[in-house]
Coordinates of C-alpha atoms in Angstrom, one line a residue:
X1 CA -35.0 2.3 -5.8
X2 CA -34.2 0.4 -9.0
X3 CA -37.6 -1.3 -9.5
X4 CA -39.2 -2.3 -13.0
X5 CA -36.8 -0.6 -15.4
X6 CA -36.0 2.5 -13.2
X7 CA -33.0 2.9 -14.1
X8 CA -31.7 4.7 -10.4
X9 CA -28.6 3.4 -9.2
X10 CA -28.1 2.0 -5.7
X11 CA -25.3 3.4 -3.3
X12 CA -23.2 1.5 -5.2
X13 CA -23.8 2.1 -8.7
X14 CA -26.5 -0.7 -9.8
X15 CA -29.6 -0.3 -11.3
X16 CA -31.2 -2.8 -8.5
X17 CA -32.6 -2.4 -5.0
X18 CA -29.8 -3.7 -2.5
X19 CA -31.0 -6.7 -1.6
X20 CA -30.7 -8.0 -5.0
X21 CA -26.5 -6.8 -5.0
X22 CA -24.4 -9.1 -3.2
X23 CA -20.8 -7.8 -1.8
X24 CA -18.1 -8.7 -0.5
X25 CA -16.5 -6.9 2.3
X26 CA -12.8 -7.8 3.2
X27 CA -13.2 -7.7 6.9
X28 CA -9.8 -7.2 8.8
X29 CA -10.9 -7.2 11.9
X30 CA -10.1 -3.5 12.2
X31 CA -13.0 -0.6 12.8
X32 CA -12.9 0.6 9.2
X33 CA -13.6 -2.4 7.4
X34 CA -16.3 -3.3 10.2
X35 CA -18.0 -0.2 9.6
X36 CA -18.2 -1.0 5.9
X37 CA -19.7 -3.9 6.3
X38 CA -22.2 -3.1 8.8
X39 CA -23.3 0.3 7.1
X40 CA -24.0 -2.1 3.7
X41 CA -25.6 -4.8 5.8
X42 CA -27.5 -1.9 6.8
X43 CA -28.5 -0.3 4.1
X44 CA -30.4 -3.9 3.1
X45 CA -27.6 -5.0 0.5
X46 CA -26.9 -8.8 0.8
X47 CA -23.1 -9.2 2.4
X48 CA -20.8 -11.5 2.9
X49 CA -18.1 -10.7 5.1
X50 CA -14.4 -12.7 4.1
X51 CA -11.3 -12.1 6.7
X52 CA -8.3 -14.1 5.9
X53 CA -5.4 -15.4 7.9
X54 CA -2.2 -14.2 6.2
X55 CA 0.0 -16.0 8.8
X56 CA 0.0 -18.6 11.7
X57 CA -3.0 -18.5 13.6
X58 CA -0.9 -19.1 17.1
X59 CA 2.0 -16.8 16.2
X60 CA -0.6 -14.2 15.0
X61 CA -2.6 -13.6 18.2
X62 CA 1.0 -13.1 19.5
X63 CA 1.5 -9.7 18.2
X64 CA -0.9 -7.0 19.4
X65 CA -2.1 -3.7 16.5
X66 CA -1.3 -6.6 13.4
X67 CA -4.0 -7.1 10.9
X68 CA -5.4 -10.1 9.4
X69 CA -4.2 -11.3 12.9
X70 CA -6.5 -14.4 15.5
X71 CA -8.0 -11.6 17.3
X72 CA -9.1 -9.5 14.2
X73 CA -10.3 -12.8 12.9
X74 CA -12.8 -12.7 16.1
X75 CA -13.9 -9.6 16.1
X76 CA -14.7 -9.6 12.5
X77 CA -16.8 -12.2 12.6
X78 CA -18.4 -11.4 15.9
X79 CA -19.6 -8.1 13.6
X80 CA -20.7 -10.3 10.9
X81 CA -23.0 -12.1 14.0
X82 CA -23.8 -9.4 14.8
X83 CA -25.3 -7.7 12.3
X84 CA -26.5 -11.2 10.8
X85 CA -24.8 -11.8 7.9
X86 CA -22.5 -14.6 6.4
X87 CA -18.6 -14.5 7.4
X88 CA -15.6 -16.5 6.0
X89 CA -11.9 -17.1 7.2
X90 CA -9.7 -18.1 4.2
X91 CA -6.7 -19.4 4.7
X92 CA -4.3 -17.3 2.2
X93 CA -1.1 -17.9 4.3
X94 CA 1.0 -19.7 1.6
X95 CA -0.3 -17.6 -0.5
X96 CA 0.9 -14.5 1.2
X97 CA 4.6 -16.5 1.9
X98 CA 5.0 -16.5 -1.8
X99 CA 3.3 -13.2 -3.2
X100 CA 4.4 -11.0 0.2
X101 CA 7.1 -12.1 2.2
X102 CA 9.9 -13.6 0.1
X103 CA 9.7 -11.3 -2.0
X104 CA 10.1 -8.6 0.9
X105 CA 13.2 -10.8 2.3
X106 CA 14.8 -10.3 -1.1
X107 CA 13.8 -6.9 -2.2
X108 CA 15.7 -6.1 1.6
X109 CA 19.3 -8.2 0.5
X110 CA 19.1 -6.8 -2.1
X111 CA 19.3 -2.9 -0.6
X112 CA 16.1 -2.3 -1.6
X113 CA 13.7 -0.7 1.0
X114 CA 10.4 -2.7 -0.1
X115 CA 6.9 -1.6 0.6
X116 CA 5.0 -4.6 1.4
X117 CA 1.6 -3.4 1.7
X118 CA 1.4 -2.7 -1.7
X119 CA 1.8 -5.8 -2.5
X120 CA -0.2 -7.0 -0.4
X121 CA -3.1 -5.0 -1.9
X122 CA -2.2 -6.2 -5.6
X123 CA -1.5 -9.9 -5.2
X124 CA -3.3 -10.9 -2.4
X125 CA -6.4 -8.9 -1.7
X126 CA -7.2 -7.6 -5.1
X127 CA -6.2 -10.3 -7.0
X128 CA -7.5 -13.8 -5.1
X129 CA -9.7 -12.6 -2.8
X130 CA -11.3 -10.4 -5.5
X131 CA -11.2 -13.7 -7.4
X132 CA -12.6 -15.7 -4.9
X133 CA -15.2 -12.5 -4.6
X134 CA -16.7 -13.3 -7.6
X135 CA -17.0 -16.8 -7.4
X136 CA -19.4 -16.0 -4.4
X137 CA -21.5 -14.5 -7.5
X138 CA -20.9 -10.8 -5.9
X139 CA -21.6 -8.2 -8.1
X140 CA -18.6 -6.0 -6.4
X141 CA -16.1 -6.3 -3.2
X142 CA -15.8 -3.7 -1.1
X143 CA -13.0 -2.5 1.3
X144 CA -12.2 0.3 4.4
X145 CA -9.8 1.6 2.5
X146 CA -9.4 5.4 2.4
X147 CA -9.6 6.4 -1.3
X148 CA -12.2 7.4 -3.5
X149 CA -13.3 5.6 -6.8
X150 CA -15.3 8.3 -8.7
X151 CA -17.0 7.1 -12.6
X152 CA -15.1 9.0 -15.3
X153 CA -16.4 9.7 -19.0
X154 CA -13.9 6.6 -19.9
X155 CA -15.1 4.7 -16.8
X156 CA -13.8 4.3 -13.0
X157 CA -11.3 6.9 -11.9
X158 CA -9.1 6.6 -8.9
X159 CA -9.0 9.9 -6.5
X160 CA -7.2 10.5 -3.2
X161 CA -9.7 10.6 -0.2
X162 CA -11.5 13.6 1.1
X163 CA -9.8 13.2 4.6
X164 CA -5.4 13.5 3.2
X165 CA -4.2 12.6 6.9
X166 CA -6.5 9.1 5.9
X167 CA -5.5 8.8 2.4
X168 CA -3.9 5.6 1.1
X169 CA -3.6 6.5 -2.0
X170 CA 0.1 5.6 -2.3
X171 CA -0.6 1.5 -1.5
X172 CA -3.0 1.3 -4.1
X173 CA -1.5 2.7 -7.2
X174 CA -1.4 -0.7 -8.7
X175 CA -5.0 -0.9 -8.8
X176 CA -5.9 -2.2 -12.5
X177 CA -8.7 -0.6 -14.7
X178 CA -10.4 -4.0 -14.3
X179 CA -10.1 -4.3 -10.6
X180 CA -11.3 -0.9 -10.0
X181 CA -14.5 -1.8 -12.1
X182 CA -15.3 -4.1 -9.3
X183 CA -14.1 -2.8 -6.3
X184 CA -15.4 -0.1 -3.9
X185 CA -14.7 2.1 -0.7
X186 CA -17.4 3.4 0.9
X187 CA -15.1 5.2 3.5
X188 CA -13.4 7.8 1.3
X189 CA -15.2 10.2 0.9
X190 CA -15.7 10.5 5.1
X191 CA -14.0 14.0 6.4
X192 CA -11.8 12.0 9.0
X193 CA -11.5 9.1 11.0
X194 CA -13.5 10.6 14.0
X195 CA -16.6 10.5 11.6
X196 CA -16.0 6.4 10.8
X197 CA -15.5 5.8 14.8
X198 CA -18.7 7.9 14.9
X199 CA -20.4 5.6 12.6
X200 CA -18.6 2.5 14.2
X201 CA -20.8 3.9 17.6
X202 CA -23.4 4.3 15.7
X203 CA -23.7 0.9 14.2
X204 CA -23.3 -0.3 18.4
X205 CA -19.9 -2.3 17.3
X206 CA -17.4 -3.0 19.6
X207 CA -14.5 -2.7 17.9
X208 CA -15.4 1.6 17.7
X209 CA -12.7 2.3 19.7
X210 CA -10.2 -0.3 18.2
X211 CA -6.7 1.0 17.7
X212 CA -5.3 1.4 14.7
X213 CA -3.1 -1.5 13.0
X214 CA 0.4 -0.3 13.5
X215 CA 3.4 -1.5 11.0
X216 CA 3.6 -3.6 8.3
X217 CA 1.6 -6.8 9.8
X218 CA 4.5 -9.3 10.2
X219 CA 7.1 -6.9 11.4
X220 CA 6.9 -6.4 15.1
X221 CA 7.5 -2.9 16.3
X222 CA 9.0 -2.1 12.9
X223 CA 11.9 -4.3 13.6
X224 CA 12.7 -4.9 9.5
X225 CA 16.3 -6.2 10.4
X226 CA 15.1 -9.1 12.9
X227 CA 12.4 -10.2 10.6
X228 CA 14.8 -10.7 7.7
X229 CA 17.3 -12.5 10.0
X230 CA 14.5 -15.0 10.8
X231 CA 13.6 -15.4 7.2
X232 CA 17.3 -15.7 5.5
X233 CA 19.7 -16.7 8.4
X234 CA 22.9 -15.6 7.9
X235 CA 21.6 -12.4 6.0
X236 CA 23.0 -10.0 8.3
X237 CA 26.8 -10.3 7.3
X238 CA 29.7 -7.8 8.8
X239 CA 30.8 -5.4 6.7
X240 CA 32.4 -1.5 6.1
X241 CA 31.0 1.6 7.0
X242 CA 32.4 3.5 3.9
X243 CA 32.5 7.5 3.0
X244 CA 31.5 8.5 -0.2
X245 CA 35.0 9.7 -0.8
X246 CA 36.7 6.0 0.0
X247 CA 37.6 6.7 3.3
X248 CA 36.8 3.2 6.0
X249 CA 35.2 4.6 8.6
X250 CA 34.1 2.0 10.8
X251 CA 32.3 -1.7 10.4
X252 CA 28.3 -2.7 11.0
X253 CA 26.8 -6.4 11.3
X254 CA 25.0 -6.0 8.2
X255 CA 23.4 -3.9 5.6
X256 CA 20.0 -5.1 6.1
X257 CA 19.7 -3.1 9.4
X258 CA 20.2 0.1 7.5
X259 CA 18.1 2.2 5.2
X260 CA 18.9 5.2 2.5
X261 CA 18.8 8.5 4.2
X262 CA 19.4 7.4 7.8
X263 CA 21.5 9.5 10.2
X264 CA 21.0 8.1 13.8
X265 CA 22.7 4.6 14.8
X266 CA 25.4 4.6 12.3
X267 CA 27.7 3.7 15.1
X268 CA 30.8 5.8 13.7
X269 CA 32.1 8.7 16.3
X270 CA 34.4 11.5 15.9
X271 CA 32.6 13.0 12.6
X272 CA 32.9 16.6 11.9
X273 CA 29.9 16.9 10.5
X274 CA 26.6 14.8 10.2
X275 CA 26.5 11.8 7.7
X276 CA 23.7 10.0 6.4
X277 CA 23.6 6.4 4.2
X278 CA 23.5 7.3 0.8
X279 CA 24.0 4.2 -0.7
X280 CA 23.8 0.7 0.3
X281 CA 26.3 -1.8 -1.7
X282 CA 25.0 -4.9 -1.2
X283 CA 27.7 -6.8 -3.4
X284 CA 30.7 -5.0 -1.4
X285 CA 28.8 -5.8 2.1
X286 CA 29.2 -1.7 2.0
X287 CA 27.4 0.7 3.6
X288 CA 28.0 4.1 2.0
X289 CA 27.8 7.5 3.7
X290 CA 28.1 10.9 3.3
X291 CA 27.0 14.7 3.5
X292 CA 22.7 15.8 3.0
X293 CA 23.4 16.9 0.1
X294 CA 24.3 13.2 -1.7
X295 CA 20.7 12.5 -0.7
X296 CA 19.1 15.0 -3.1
X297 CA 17.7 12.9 -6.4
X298 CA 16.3 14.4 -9.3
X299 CA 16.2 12.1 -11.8
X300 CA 14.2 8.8 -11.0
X301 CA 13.9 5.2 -13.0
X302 CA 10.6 3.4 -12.3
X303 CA 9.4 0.5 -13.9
X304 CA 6.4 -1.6 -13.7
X305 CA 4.1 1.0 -14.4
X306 CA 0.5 0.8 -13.7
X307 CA -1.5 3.2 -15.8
X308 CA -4.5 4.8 -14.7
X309 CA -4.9 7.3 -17.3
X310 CA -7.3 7.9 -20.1
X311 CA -4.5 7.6 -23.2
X312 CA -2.7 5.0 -22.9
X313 CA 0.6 5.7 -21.2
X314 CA 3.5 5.9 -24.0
X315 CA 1.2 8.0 -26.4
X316 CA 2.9 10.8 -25.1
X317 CA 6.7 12.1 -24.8
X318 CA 6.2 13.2 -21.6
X319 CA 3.3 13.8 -18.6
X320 CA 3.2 16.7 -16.3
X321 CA 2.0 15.0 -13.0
X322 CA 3.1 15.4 -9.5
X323 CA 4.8 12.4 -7.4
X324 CA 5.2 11.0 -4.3
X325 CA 8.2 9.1 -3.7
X326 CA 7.3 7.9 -0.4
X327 CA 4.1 7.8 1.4
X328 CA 4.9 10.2 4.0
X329 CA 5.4 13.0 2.0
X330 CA 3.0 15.4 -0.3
X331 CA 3.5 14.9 -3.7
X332 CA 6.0 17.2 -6.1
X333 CA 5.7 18.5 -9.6
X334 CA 7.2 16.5 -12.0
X335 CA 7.9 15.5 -15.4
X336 CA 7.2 11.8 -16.1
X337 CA 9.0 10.7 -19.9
X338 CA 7.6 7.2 -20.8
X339 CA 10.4 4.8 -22.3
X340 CA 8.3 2.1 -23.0
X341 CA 4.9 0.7 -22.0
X342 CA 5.5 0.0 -18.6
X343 CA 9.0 1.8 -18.0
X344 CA 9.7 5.7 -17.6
X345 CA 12.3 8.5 -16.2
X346 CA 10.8 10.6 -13.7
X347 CA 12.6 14.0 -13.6
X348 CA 11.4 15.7 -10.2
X349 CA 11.7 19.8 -10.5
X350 CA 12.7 20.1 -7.1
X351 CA 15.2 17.2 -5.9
X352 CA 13.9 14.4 -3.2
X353 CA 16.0 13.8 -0.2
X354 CA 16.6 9.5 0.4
X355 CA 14.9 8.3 -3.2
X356 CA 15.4 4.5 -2.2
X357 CA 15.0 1.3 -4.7
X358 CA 12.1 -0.8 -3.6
X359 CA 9.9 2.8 -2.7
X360 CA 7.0 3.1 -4.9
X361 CA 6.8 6.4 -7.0
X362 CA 2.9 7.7 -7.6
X363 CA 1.5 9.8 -10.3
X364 CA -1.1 12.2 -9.0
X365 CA -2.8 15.2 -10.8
X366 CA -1.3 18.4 -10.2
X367 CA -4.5 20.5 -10.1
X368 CA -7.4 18.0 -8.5
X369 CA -7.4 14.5 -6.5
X370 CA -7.2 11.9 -9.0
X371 CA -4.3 8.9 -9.1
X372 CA -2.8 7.9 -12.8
X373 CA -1.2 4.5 -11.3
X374 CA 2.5 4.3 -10.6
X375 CA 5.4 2.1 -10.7
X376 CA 8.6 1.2 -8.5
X377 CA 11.3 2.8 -7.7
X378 CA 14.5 0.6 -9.2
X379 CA 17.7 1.9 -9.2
X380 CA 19.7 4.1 -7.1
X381 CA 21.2 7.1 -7.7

């Protein structure tokens, strides 16, 4: 260990024994982050566990598999007990109104299909927890999230995790050079999720067997449409059902309750052949349809960049990456051409199917694991 001048570095990456590194752990509730925090508290490092409430305590313990939610907030800190280290419950729910939720409403009036999660990550949780992380005097925060932070010759890199069913990559592109300097997940490099319930067992925690969080946290059953009706009444406006070639062919209660390539629950009988939304026209309360075919982008406007790469990111004409244009699927080869610092037009070599606004498009490596940031997804097509 890191003892008069030895200049070893501790699991994670200071030249000092544990018990002299203080970190924080944001504690969810859920069996990942509990592992993390009891492997560290383990290992002798001196912890502090911080779980916040994102939304109403009451209405939280309401809705079962949430995050963040009253009974997470107990089982966290019956870990924290139990393993004998310090636990805090900050209350970040206006917080998570502003920086989360309206701006989900909106993004979803708008015709946008928003990720919320990602957001989540980079204004909530990496932005004033990690602030409130190092007011604690913690020399890094730590998280259960599955990705890997791997040291670079130009400093902290960000690479996908070992186990690619677990990897979350895609909600935390916007990860900032500076952040990642400070953050850490002990949990990527694990070959699956079996091996952190394993640990979880290990560790005698309760929560082993937890089930997954399911959704985004404050959307029951995935139930966009009702959430947004709750948070903008009188969102959900009639309108036309409209084929790509002008033809009416039947009326919906309101564009928020559809998404860009769906097929099922259109609600319009008597078709020939099988139409999916290609466009949503939020201006003409329109929802547009039309053959698979319309749903095949190549070309791809993203903005708000975040760049994780060694040059900075308009140096060059053009990057050879892959994408991922949704979080679901692997990602393709692609040519990214920068058209300003934090602006570029993604030219996919083999066309996407149901490229929405509001998606998030990821730049990963072509050969190898590591993540050069991202941006969103703007325009349609």
């Amino acid at each position: 260990m890191a003892l008069d001048g030895d200049t070893t570095l501790n699991s994670l990456g200071f030249a000092k024994p544990p018990s002299e590194t203080r970190v924080v752990v944001a504690m969810s509730g859920g069996v990942d982050s509990s592992v993390v925090a009891a492997k560290l508290a383990d290992e002798g490092y001196d912890v502090v566990g911080v779980t916040l409430q994102l939304y109403d305590h009451g209405a939280a313990l309401a809705k079962k598999g949430a995050c963040c939610a009253g009974i997470d907030i107990h089982d966290a800190r019956r870990v924290a007990e139990e393993k004998g280290f310090p636990h805090y419950v900050l209350d970040y729910e206006n917080i998570f109104q502003d920086a989360v939720i309206d701006e989900f409403a909106d993004s979803y009036l708008a015709g946008a299909t928003p990720v919320p999660c990602i957001r989540c990550n980079e204004r909530v949780k990496f932005k004033d927890l990690l602030e409130t992380a190092k007011d604690l005097d913690a020399d890094c925060m730590a998280t259960g999230h599955y990705i890997q932070r791997m040291v670079g010759e130009n400093g902290p890199e960000l690479h996908s995790a070992a186990d690619a069913s677990r990897d979350q990559s895609y909600f935390l592109f916007s990860t900032t050079p500076e952040q990642l300097d400070y953050l850490r997940f002990p949990l990527g490099h694990l070959p699956s999720k079996d091996a952190t319930r394993a640990l979880a067992a290990e560790y005698g925690l309760a929560v082993a067997d937890k089930p997954d969080s399911q959704d985004i946290c404050f959307v029951p059953n995935g139930d966009y449409a009702s959430v947004i009706e709750k948070l903008r009444p009188g969102s959900a406006e009639p309108g036309e059902i409209v084929h790509a070639d002008g033809r009416v062919l039947g009326t919906h209660k309101g564009v928020i309750h559809y998404t860009i390539g769906q097929r099922r629950g259109l609600g319009i009988g008597g078709l020939t052949e099988p139409l999916y939304v290609v466009k949503l026209d939020v201006d003409a309360k329109q929802v547009v349809v039309g053959p698979k075919e319309m749903l095949a982008t190549r070309i791809i406007p993203v903005r708000e960049i975040n760049w994780l790469g060694d040059a900075p990111f308009d140096s060059q004409t053009e990057w050879h990456l892959a994408v991922k244009v949704r979080s679901t699927r692997p990602p393709r080869e692609a040519v990214i051409r920068p058209t300003g610092p934090d602006t570029a037009e993604i030219e996919l070599l083999t066309p996407e199917e149901g490229v929405s606004p509001g998606q998030a498009c990821v730049f990963y490596e072509t050969e190898g694991s590591r993540i050069f940031g991202g941006g969103w997804i703007w325009r349609g097509q």
